[in-house]
Every structure is written in structure tokens, then in C-alpha cells.
Amino acid sequence: MSGAIADRTGQYGQSLLYLGGNAVGLDIADFAGSIGRLFVRAPERAPRPEELQALRDLTAEGYSNGSLAEILAPLLTLMADGRYELRSPEPVTNRIVEGFQAWYSSTKWGISQPKPDEPSGIYPLEDWLTPTEHWPPTDTAAVERYRTTLRQGARPVVIALRAGAENLWSGFVLDGHHKLAAYRAEELAPTVLCIARVGAPPITAEEVRDHFPRTAEHSEMKWAMAALERHDQRPLEQPGQPYRDR
């Protein structure tokens, strides 16, 4: 997974998710002068790691106790080398960010709807989850089963991966699309286990062009691509350079 150029709140951060070496999703600031973001999904369905099957109890029934590092070991072995932070599964909350309180007064969370190789823009809420598969899920029977589970009091876990623990808006859904749809239908905040990669290298304009060629040429991406290109031309260690994460 990769991302770049995040300030303290993650407002200008970018994230590019890879699964099995394949680019799956892009989350990037639009750099158009406000807090707008653009989301893109790969044309092909993201591969689902088989190791997620080992987490069936966690993802279907919820988390009670135990070491998260041990529970998630099958999945963590698939991660690129680096440092990661884990947060215990918890409902998506509306944390107050200094200077941005007014933006988050009405709704606590949202779901982006990225299109295949075409930017989809939003003005984000604080906690924004990004599907890596078709949204909404087409298996409505599975969604209904999870709705029943929720009504019975269980809180299945949605697993998300983001770039940088302080990046508020990147939350790629690795597992739990049907659960997420059920939470929304029941008007409940989803229980999310967030894995954050810390201190990884930035994405580049070339990566975006290679994996999302139509997106790179889209008019809504012109400011974001210009920002990436300017960043690509900077020395790696330039004084005053924005904090970078991945």
C-alpha cells in the first residue's frame, strides 16, 4: 500500500493500494483549493487474500479479546515490509479535528463510491471508507444475513487499511463489503479494525499513469497530477518538505 504528502490532518494525503502486486484503488486530494477528494477503483475486481478465511470468527462475529497481532498474523504476513499500527475494532467515530468542526456536525462516517479508472469526487466526512470491490454489493442475500446478525447483537468486523495513522480519509476496505452494506442499512456505525502503514514512500505521477491511465488524463485530476509531478521533482530530503507517509 502506498500514499504521500500528508499534513498533520491528512488533508493532502494520497493512498494507492496494492494487493498481490496489483493496483486496486486510489484515494487522492483534488488539490483544487478546498478539501475535495477523488476516489478511483481498478477496472478489475480486487483479489481477495485466502488468508482472510483464517479471520472468519473475527470478521463474522466480532472481537472480544486476545492479541490482535496474533489474530491478524495470517493477514499481516502479506503486508509489505514496514511499520504498521493496529487499532482495536471500534465503531467509526466522529473525532473532532481542530479547525474543521463545522464540516463534521451532521454525519459521522461515509462510504465513497469509486468508479473503475474514473475519478469520483466528494467533500469527505472525517471517517470515509473506500470499497475495493463493486459498490453496493450485488449479493443482497449476504447483506440480509448480516443485517440479521446485527439485529441479534453481533458486531462483525470490517477490516480497513490506510496510509498513515493520521490520514483521516484513506480507509480501503480489505474485507467486509457486505457487512458494511448491512451496517449502513441498519443505520449503525460499522465496527472497523484499521491497519495503518506508517512511514512508507510516496506514490508518484508515473504510478498513477501506469495503473489508472484514464484517470490520469481526466480533467478533475489535473491539479492532483500537477502536485504529484512537482513532488516527484523535489529532492528526497528537502527542508520544509511536507510530512510523507504511505
PDB file of C-alpha atoms in Angstrom:
ATOM      1  CA  MET A   1       0.000   0.000   0.000  1.00  0.00           C
ATOM      2  CA  SER A   2       1.261   3.489  -0.719  1.00  0.00           C
ATOM      3  CA  GLY A   3       0.468   7.126  -0.070  1.00  0.00           C
ATOM      4  CA  ALA A   4       2.162  10.510   0.125  1.00  0.00           C
ATOM      5  CA  ILE A   5       2.400  14.142   1.155  1.00  0.00           C
ATOM      6  CA  ALA A   6       0.156  14.113   4.217  1.00  0.00           C
ATOM      7  CA  ASP A   7      -0.015  17.087   6.519  1.00  0.00           C
ATOM      8  CA  ARG A   8      -0.938  16.762  10.192  1.00  0.00           C
ATOM      9  CA  THR A   9      -4.593  16.055   9.453  1.00  0.00           C
ATOM     10  CA  GLY A  10      -4.005  14.060   6.288  1.00  0.00           C
ATOM     11  CA  GLN A  11      -5.881  16.671   4.238  1.00  0.00           C
ATOM     12  CA  TYR A  12      -3.481  16.423   1.304  1.00  0.00           C
ATOM     13  CA  GLY A  13      -2.509  12.786   1.700  1.00  0.00           C
ATOM     14  CA  GLN A  14      -2.738  10.269  -1.096  1.00  0.00           C
ATOM     15  CA  SER A  15      -3.071   6.496  -0.934  1.00  0.00           C
ATOM     16  CA  LEU A  16      -2.579   3.885  -3.620  1.00  0.00           C
ATOM     17  CA  LEU A  17      -3.495   0.365  -2.572  1.00  0.00           C
ATOM     18  CA  TYR A  18      -1.736  -2.701  -3.994  1.00  0.00           C
ATOM     19  CA  LEU A  19      -2.940  -6.259  -3.438  1.00  0.00           C
ATOM     20  CA  GLY A  20      -0.787  -9.088  -4.725  1.00  0.00           C
ATOM     21  CA  GLY A  21       1.243  -6.596  -6.729  1.00  0.00           C
ATOM     22  CA  ASN A  22      -1.846  -5.215  -8.470  1.00  0.00           C
ATOM     23  CA  ALA A  23      -3.043  -1.637  -8.046  1.00  0.00           C
ATOM     24  CA  VAL A  24      -6.554  -1.771  -6.616  1.00  0.00           C
ATOM     25  CA  GLY A  25      -7.644   1.695  -5.528  1.00  0.00           C
ATOM     26  CA  LEU A  26      -6.587   5.329  -5.408  1.00  0.00           C
ATOM     27  CA  ASP A  27      -7.595   7.974  -2.853  1.00  0.00           C
ATOM     28  CA  ILE A  28      -6.150  11.417  -3.520  1.00  0.00           C
ATOM     29  CA  ALA A  29      -6.794  15.063  -2.663  1.00  0.00           C
ATOM     30  CA  ASP A  30      -8.049  17.012  -5.672  1.00  0.00           C
ATOM     31  CA  PHE A  31      -5.737  19.992  -4.826  1.00  0.00           C
ATOM     32  CA  ALA A  32      -8.417  22.345  -6.136  1.00  0.00           C
ATOM     33  CA  GLY A  33      -8.254  24.711  -3.192  1.00  0.00           C
ATOM     34  CA  SER A  34     -10.503  23.035  -0.640  1.00  0.00           C
ATOM     35  CA  ILE A  35     -10.819  19.576   0.988  1.00  0.00           C
ATOM     36  CA  GLY A  36     -12.221  17.742  -2.022  1.00  0.00           C
ATOM     37  CA  ARG A  37     -11.021  14.190  -2.640  1.00  0.00           C
ATOM     38  CA  LEU A  38     -11.051  11.836  -5.609  1.00  0.00           C
ATOM     39  CA  PHE A  39     -11.501   8.078  -5.417  1.00  0.00           C
ATOM     40  CA  VAL A  40     -10.796   5.550  -8.149  1.00  0.00           C
ATOM     41  CA  ARG A  41     -11.190   1.768  -8.334  1.00  0.00           C
ATOM     42  CA  ALA A  42      -9.230  -0.575 -10.572  1.00  0.00           C
ATOM     43  CA  PRO A  43     -11.161  -1.904 -13.593  1.00  0.00           C
ATOM     44  CA  GLU A  44     -10.753  -5.489 -12.402  1.00  0.00           C
ATOM     45  CA  ARG A  45     -12.106  -6.895  -9.120  1.00  0.00           C
ATOM     46  CA  ALA A  46      -9.545  -6.878  -6.346  1.00  0.00           C
ATOM     47  CA  PRO A  47      -8.122 -10.296  -5.424  1.00  0.00           C
ATOM     48  CA  ARG A  48      -9.303 -11.454  -2.008  1.00  0.00           C
ATOM     49  CA  PRO A  49      -6.429 -12.939   0.026  1.00  0.00           C
ATOM     50  CA  GLU A  50      -7.204 -16.502   1.115  1.00  0.00           C
ATOM     51  CA  GLU A  51      -5.622 -15.684   4.467  1.00  0.00           C
ATOM     52  CA  LEU A  52      -8.750 -13.707   5.337  1.00  0.00           C
ATOM     53  CA  GLN A  53     -10.559 -17.017   5.775  1.00  0.00           C
ATOM     54  CA  ALA A  54      -8.460 -17.593   8.901  1.00  0.00           C
ATOM     55  CA  LEU A  55     -10.076 -14.485  10.393  1.00  0.00           C
ATOM     56  CA  ARG A  56     -13.611 -15.751   9.953  1.00  0.00           C
ATOM     57  CA  ASP A  57     -14.539 -15.606  13.639  1.00  0.00           C
ATOM     58  CA  LEU A  58     -13.343 -12.024  13.909  1.00  0.00           C
ATOM     59  CA  THR A  59     -14.955 -10.757  10.745  1.00  0.00           C
ATOM     60  CA  ALA A  60     -18.248 -12.621  11.077  1.00  0.00           C
ATOM     61  CA  GLU A  61     -18.912 -12.490  14.821  1.00  0.00           C
ATOM     62  CA  GLY A  62     -16.812  -9.655  16.202  1.00  0.00           C
ATOM     63  CA  TYR A  63     -13.851  -9.089  18.502  1.00  0.00           C
ATOM     64  CA  SER A  64     -13.891  -9.804  22.220  1.00  0.00           C
ATOM     65  CA  ASN A  65     -10.305 -10.177  23.441  1.00  0.00           C
ATOM     66  CA  GLY A  66      -6.877 -11.552  22.628  1.00  0.00           C
ATOM     67  CA  SER A  67      -3.789 -10.246  20.885  1.00  0.00           C
ATOM     68  CA  LEU A  68      -4.693  -8.526  17.639  1.00  0.00           C
ATOM     69  CA  ALA A  69      -1.199  -9.143  16.283  1.00  0.00           C
ATOM     70  CA  GLU A  70      -1.694 -12.879  16.792  1.00  0.00           C
ATOM     71  CA  ILE A  71      -5.252 -12.920  15.485  1.00  0.00           C
ATOM     72  CA  LEU A  72      -4.231 -10.988  12.365  1.00  0.00           C
ATOM     73  CA  ALA A  73      -0.951 -12.876  11.803  1.00  0.00           C
ATOM     74  CA  PRO A  74      -2.163 -14.634   8.607  1.00  0.00           C
ATOM     75  CA  LEU A  75      -3.055 -11.278   7.068  1.00  0.00           C
ATOM     76  CA  LEU A  76      -0.067  -9.327   8.379  1.00  0.00           C
ATOM     77  CA  THR A  77       2.339 -11.762   6.724  1.00  0.00           C
ATOM     78  CA  LEU A  78       1.034 -10.477   3.370  1.00  0.00           C
ATOM     79  CA  MET A  79       1.893  -6.851   4.117  1.00  0.00           C
ATOM     80  CA  ALA A  80       4.881  -5.152   2.531  1.00  0.00           C
ATOM     81  CA  ASP A  81       7.855  -4.694   4.833  1.00  0.00           C
ATOM     82  CA  GLY A  82       7.413  -1.688   7.060  1.00  0.00           C
ATOM     83  CA  ARG A  83       5.899  -0.455  10.292  1.00  0.00           C
ATOM     84  CA  TYR A  84       2.187  -0.784  10.922  1.00  0.00           C
ATOM     85  CA  GLU A  85      -0.164   0.388  13.622  1.00  0.00           C
ATOM     86  CA  LEU A  86      -3.264  -1.525  14.706  1.00  0.00           C
ATOM     87  CA  ARG A  87      -6.345  -0.067  16.332  1.00  0.00           C
ATOM     88  CA  SER A  88      -8.713  -2.355  18.186  1.00  0.00           C
ATOM     89  CA  PRO A  89     -12.026  -2.881  16.383  1.00  0.00           C
ATOM     90  CA  GLU A  90     -14.302   0.008  17.259  1.00  0.00           C
ATOM     91  CA  PRO A  91     -17.270   1.850  15.759  1.00  0.00           C
ATOM     92  CA  VAL A  92     -16.393   4.591  13.316  1.00  0.00           C
ATOM     93  CA  THR A  93     -16.472   7.786  15.333  1.00  0.00           C
ATOM     94  CA  ASN A  94     -16.569  11.479  14.628  1.00  0.00           C
ATOM     95  CA  ARG A  95     -13.306  12.673  16.134  1.00  0.00           C
ATOM     96  CA  ILE A  96     -13.054  16.454  16.319  1.00  0.00           C
ATOM     97  CA  VAL A  97     -10.243  17.939  14.250  1.00  0.00           C
ATOM     98  CA  GLU A  98      -9.138  21.439  15.162  1.00  0.00           C
ATOM     99  CA  GLY A  99     -10.330  23.915  12.569  1.00  0.00           C
ATOM    100  CA  PHE A 100     -12.744  21.509  10.886  1.00  0.00           C
ATOM    101  CA  GLN A 101     -15.522  21.011  13.451  1.00  0.00           C
ATOM    102  CA  ALA A 102     -18.211  22.542  11.247  1.00  0.00           C
ATOM    103  CA  TRP A 103     -17.671  20.001   8.468  1.00  0.00           C
ATOM    104  CA  TYR A 104     -18.465  17.048  10.699  1.00  0.00           C
ATOM    105  CA  SER A 105     -21.527  18.140  12.639  1.00  0.00           C
ATOM    106  CA  SER A 106     -24.180  16.114  10.817  1.00  0.00           C
ATOM    107  CA  THR A 107     -22.875  12.641   9.954  1.00  0.00           C
ATOM    108  CA  LYS A 108     -20.133  10.543  11.484  1.00  0.00           C
ATOM    109  CA  TRP A 109     -18.997   8.412   8.578  1.00  0.00           C
ATOM    110  CA  GLY A 110     -19.485   7.727   4.907  1.00  0.00           C
ATOM    111  CA  ILE A 111     -18.688   5.357   2.064  1.00  0.00           C
ATOM    112  CA  SER A 112     -17.090   6.553  -1.148  1.00  0.00           C
ATOM    113  CA  GLN A 113     -18.242   5.062  -4.453  1.00  0.00           C
ATOM    114  CA  PRO A 114     -15.133   4.814  -6.634  1.00  0.00           C
ATOM    115  CA  LYS A 115     -15.620   4.059 -10.313  1.00  0.00           C
ATOM    116  CA  PRO A 116     -13.323   1.887 -12.467  1.00  0.00           C
ATOM    117  CA  ASP A 117     -10.470   4.105 -13.739  1.00  0.00           C
ATOM    118  CA  GLU A 118     -12.558   7.272 -13.442  1.00  0.00           C
ATOM    119  CA  PRO A 119     -12.276   9.737 -10.555  1.00  0.00           C
ATOM    120  CA  SER A 120     -15.307  10.120  -8.330  1.00  0.00           C
ATOM    121  CA  GLY A 121     -15.182  13.299  -6.257  1.00  0.00           C
ATOM    122  CA  ILE A 122     -16.577  14.119  -2.838  1.00  0.00           C
ATOM    123  CA  TYR A 123     -16.147  16.554   0.014  1.00  0.00           C
ATOM    124  CA  PRO A 124     -15.350  13.977   2.670  1.00  0.00           C
ATOM    125  CA  LEU A 125     -16.556  13.412   6.154  1.00  0.00           C
ATOM    126  CA  GLU A 126     -13.922  12.648   8.721  1.00  0.00           C
ATOM    127  CA  ASP A 127     -14.098   8.849   8.556  1.00  0.00           C
ATOM    128  CA  TRP A 128     -14.580   7.732   4.976  1.00  0.00           C
ATOM    129  CA  LEU A 129     -14.355   4.092   3.920  1.00  0.00           C
ATOM    130  CA  THR A 130     -13.449   3.206   0.340  1.00  0.00           C
ATOM    131  CA  PRO A 131     -14.661  -0.071  -1.211  1.00  0.00           C
ATOM    132  CA  THR A 132     -12.203  -2.103  -3.245  1.00  0.00           C
ATOM    133  CA  GLU A 133     -14.982  -4.118  -4.880  1.00  0.00           C
ATOM    134  CA  HIS A 134     -18.174  -3.205  -6.706  1.00  0.00           C
ATOM    135  CA  TRP A 135     -20.384  -0.987  -4.578  1.00  0.00           C
ATOM    136  CA  PRO A 136     -23.055  -1.586  -3.466  1.00  0.00           C
ATOM    137  CA  PRO A 137     -22.525  -5.355  -3.193  1.00  0.00           C
ATOM    138  CA  THR A 138     -24.594  -7.389  -5.606  1.00  0.00           C
ATOM    139  CA  ASP A 139     -25.107 -10.333  -3.225  1.00  0.00           C
ATOM    140  CA  THR A 140     -28.139  -8.925  -1.436  1.00  0.00           C
ATOM    141  CA  ALA A 141     -28.783 -12.245   0.332  1.00  0.00           C
ATOM    142  CA  ALA A 142     -25.417 -11.968   2.110  1.00  0.00           C
ATOM    143  CA  VAL A 143     -26.223  -8.399   3.139  1.00  0.00           C
ATOM    144  CA  GLU A 144     -29.558  -9.557   4.585  1.00  0.00           C
ATOM    145  CA  ARG A 145     -27.819 -12.306   6.573  1.00  0.00           C
ATOM    146  CA  TYR A 146     -25.517  -9.753   8.148  1.00  0.00           C
ATOM    147  CA  ARG A 147     -28.444  -7.459   8.886  1.00  0.00           C
ATOM    148  CA  THR A 148     -29.985 -10.300  10.856  1.00  0.00           C
ATOM    149  CA  THR A 149     -26.685 -10.811  12.669  1.00  0.00           C
ATOM    150  CA  LEU A 150     -26.566  -7.138  13.604  1.00  0.00           C
ATOM    151  CA  ARG A 151     -30.118  -7.191  14.922  1.00  0.00           C
ATOM    152  CA  GLN A 152     -29.118 -10.117  17.139  1.00  0.00           C
ATOM    153  CA  GLY A 153     -26.396  -8.003  18.727  1.00  0.00           C
ATOM    154  CA  ALA A 154     -23.262  -9.259  16.970  1.00  0.00           C
ATOM    155  CA  ARG A 155     -20.830  -6.691  15.571  1.00  0.00           C
ATOM    156  CA  PRO A 156     -18.868  -8.245  12.705  1.00  0.00           C
ATOM    157  CA  VAL A 157     -15.601  -6.516  11.907  1.00  0.00           C
ATOM    158  CA  VAL A 158     -14.756  -4.630   8.726  1.00  0.00           C
ATOM    159  CA  ILE A 159     -11.010  -4.675   8.037  1.00  0.00           C
ATOM    160  CA  ALA A 160      -9.570  -1.497   6.527  1.00  0.00           C
ATOM    161  CA  LEU A 161      -6.066  -0.445   5.522  1.00  0.00           C
ATOM    162  CA  ARG A 162      -4.945   3.146   5.361  1.00  0.00           C
ATOM    163  CA  ALA A 163      -1.786   5.110   4.697  1.00  0.00           C
ATOM    164  CA  GLY A 164      -0.592   6.791   7.856  1.00  0.00           C
ATOM    165  CA  ALA A 165      -2.314   6.726  11.215  1.00  0.00           C
ATOM    166  CA  GLU A 166      -3.099  10.464  10.894  1.00  0.00           C
ATOM    167  CA  ASN A 167      -4.593  10.206   7.415  1.00  0.00           C
ATOM    168  CA  LEU A 168      -8.269  10.722   8.186  1.00  0.00           C
ATOM    169  CA  TRP A 169      -9.755   9.891   4.828  1.00  0.00           C
ATOM    170  CA  SER A 170      -7.980   6.827   3.498  1.00  0.00           C
ATOM    171  CA  GLY A 171      -9.663   3.651   4.630  1.00  0.00           C
ATOM    172  CA  PHE A 172      -9.586   0.976   1.937  1.00  0.00           C
ATOM    173  CA  VAL A 173     -11.907  -1.923   2.764  1.00  0.00           C
ATOM    174  CA  LEU A 174      -9.928  -5.171   2.585  1.00  0.00           C
ATOM    175  CA  ASP A 175     -12.718  -7.359   3.935  1.00  0.00           C
ATOM    176  CA  GLY A 176     -16.300  -6.632   4.867  1.00  0.00           C
ATOM    177  CA  HIS A 177     -18.157  -5.071   1.923  1.00  0.00           C
ATOM    178  CA  HIS A 178     -21.360  -6.997   2.667  1.00  0.00           C
ATOM    179  CA  LYS A 179     -21.022  -6.264   6.369  1.00  0.00           C
ATOM    180  CA  LEU A 180     -20.519  -2.582   5.607  1.00  0.00           C
ATOM    181  CA  ALA A 181     -23.681  -2.535   3.484  1.00  0.00           C
ATOM    182  CA  ALA A 182     -25.574  -4.213   6.319  1.00  0.00           C
ATOM    183  CA  TYR A 183     -24.339  -1.646   8.835  1.00  0.00           C
ATOM    184  CA  ARG A 184     -25.495   1.148   6.566  1.00  0.00           C
ATOM    185  CA  ALA A 185     -28.900  -0.455   6.011  1.00  0.00           C
ATOM    186  CA  GLU A 186     -29.343  -0.823   9.781  1.00  0.00           C
ATOM    187  CA  GLU A 187     -28.148   2.766  10.322  1.00  0.00           C
ATOM    188  CA  LEU A 188     -25.358   1.610  12.624  1.00  0.00           C
ATOM    189  CA  ALA A 189     -21.764   2.836  12.697  1.00  0.00           C
ATOM    190  CA  PRO A 190     -19.631  -0.068  11.433  1.00  0.00           C
ATOM    191  CA  THR A 191     -17.102  -1.724  13.692  1.00  0.00           C
ATOM    192  CA  VAL A 192     -13.789  -1.259  11.887  1.00  0.00           C
ATOM    193  CA  LEU A 193     -10.362  -2.684  12.543  1.00  0.00           C
ATOM    194  CA  CYS A 194      -7.912  -0.268  10.971  1.00  0.00           C
ATOM    195  CA  ILE A 195      -4.395  -1.203   9.945  1.00  0.00           C
ATOM    196  CA  ALA A 196      -2.214   1.832   9.203  1.00  0.00           C
ATOM    197  CA  ARG A 197       1.110   1.707   7.427  1.00  0.00           C
ATOM    198  CA  VAL A 198       3.495   4.308   8.800  1.00  0.00           C
ATOM    199  CA  GLY A 199       6.454   5.950   7.091  1.00  0.00           C
ATOM    200  CA  ALA A 200       6.236   4.366   3.644  1.00  0.00           C
ATOM    201  CA  PRO A 201       7.484   6.095   0.464  1.00  0.00           C
ATOM    202  CA  PRO A 202       5.238   8.352  -1.630  1.00  0.00           C
ATOM    203  CA  ILE A 203       3.282   7.458  -4.711  1.00  0.00           C
ATOM    204  CA  THR A 204       4.303   9.073  -7.985  1.00  0.00           C
ATOM    205  CA  ALA A 205       2.608  10.566 -11.004  1.00  0.00           C
ATOM    206  CA  GLU A 206       4.089   7.724 -13.062  1.00  0.00           C
ATOM    207  CA  GLU A 207       2.363   5.121 -10.869  1.00  0.00           C
ATOM    208  CA  VAL A 208      -0.987   6.801 -11.389  1.00  0.00           C
ATOM    209  CA  ARG A 209      -0.452   6.927 -15.159  1.00  0.00           C
ATOM    210  CA  ASP A 210       0.629   3.285 -15.291  1.00  0.00           C
ATOM    211  CA  HIS A 211      -2.290   1.882 -13.290  1.00  0.00           C
ATOM    212  CA  PHE A 212      -5.071   4.394 -13.953  1.00  0.00           C
ATOM    213  CA  PRO A 213      -4.366   5.841 -17.416  1.00  0.00           C
ATOM    214  CA  ARG A 214      -7.851   7.296 -17.990  1.00  0.00           C
ATOM    215  CA  THR A 215      -7.904   8.799 -14.535  1.00  0.00           C
ATOM    216  CA  ALA A 216      -4.519  10.470 -15.040  1.00  0.00           C
ATOM    217  CA  GLU A 217      -5.879  12.330 -18.082  1.00  0.00           C
ATOM    218  CA  HIS A 218      -9.213  13.273 -16.539  1.00  0.00           C
ATOM    219  CA  SER A 219      -9.896  16.989 -16.099  1.00  0.00           C
ATOM    220  CA  GLU A 220     -10.728  16.522 -12.401  1.00  0.00           C
ATOM    221  CA  MET A 221      -7.233  15.112 -11.835  1.00  0.00           C
ATOM    222  CA  LYS A 222      -5.219  17.933 -13.397  1.00  0.00           C
ATOM    223  CA  TRP A 223      -4.346  19.668 -10.121  1.00  0.00           C
ATOM    224  CA  ALA A 224      -3.594  16.417  -8.324  1.00  0.00           C
ATOM    225  CA  MET A 225      -1.328  15.212 -11.138  1.00  0.00           C
ATOM    226  CA  ALA A 226       0.451  18.574 -11.155  1.00  0.00           C
ATOM    227  CA  ALA A 227       1.019  18.262  -7.405  1.00  0.00           C
ATOM    228  CA  LEU A 228       2.442  14.754  -7.792  1.00  0.00           C
ATOM    229  CA  GLU A 229       4.718  15.863 -10.607  1.00  0.00           C
ATOM    230  CA  ARG A 230       6.020  18.782  -8.550  1.00  0.00           C
ATOM    231  CA  HIS A 231       6.681  16.408  -5.673  1.00  0.00           C
ATOM    232  CA  ASP A 232       8.471  13.931  -7.956  1.00  0.00           C
ATOM    233  CA  GLN A 233      10.934  16.656  -8.929  1.00  0.00           C
ATOM    234  CA  ARG A 234      11.912  17.551  -5.352  1.00  0.00           C
ATOM    235  CA  PRO A 235      14.999  16.225  -3.606  1.00  0.00           C
ATOM    236  CA  LEU A 236      14.170  13.354  -1.250  1.00  0.00           C
ATOM    237  CA  GLU A 237      15.253  15.334   1.820  1.00  0.00           C
ATOM    238  CA  GLN A 238      14.303  18.934   1.235  1.00  0.00           C
ATOM    239  CA  PRO A 239      13.977  21.254   4.274  1.00  0.00           C
ATOM    240  CA  GLY A 240      10.357  22.186   4.893  1.00  0.00           C
ATOM    241  CA  GLN A 241       9.038  19.325   2.764  1.00  0.00           C
ATOM    242  CA  PRO A 242       5.577  18.145   3.917  1.00  0.00           C
ATOM    243  CA  TYR A 243       5.417  15.020   6.037  1.00  0.00           C
ATOM    244  CA  ARG A 244       5.186  11.992   3.780  1.00  0.00           C
ATOM    245  CA  ASP A 245       3.609   8.655   4.604  1.00  0.00           C
ATOM    246  CA  ARG A 246       2.481   5.580   2.823  1.00  0.00           C
TER     247      ARG A 246
END
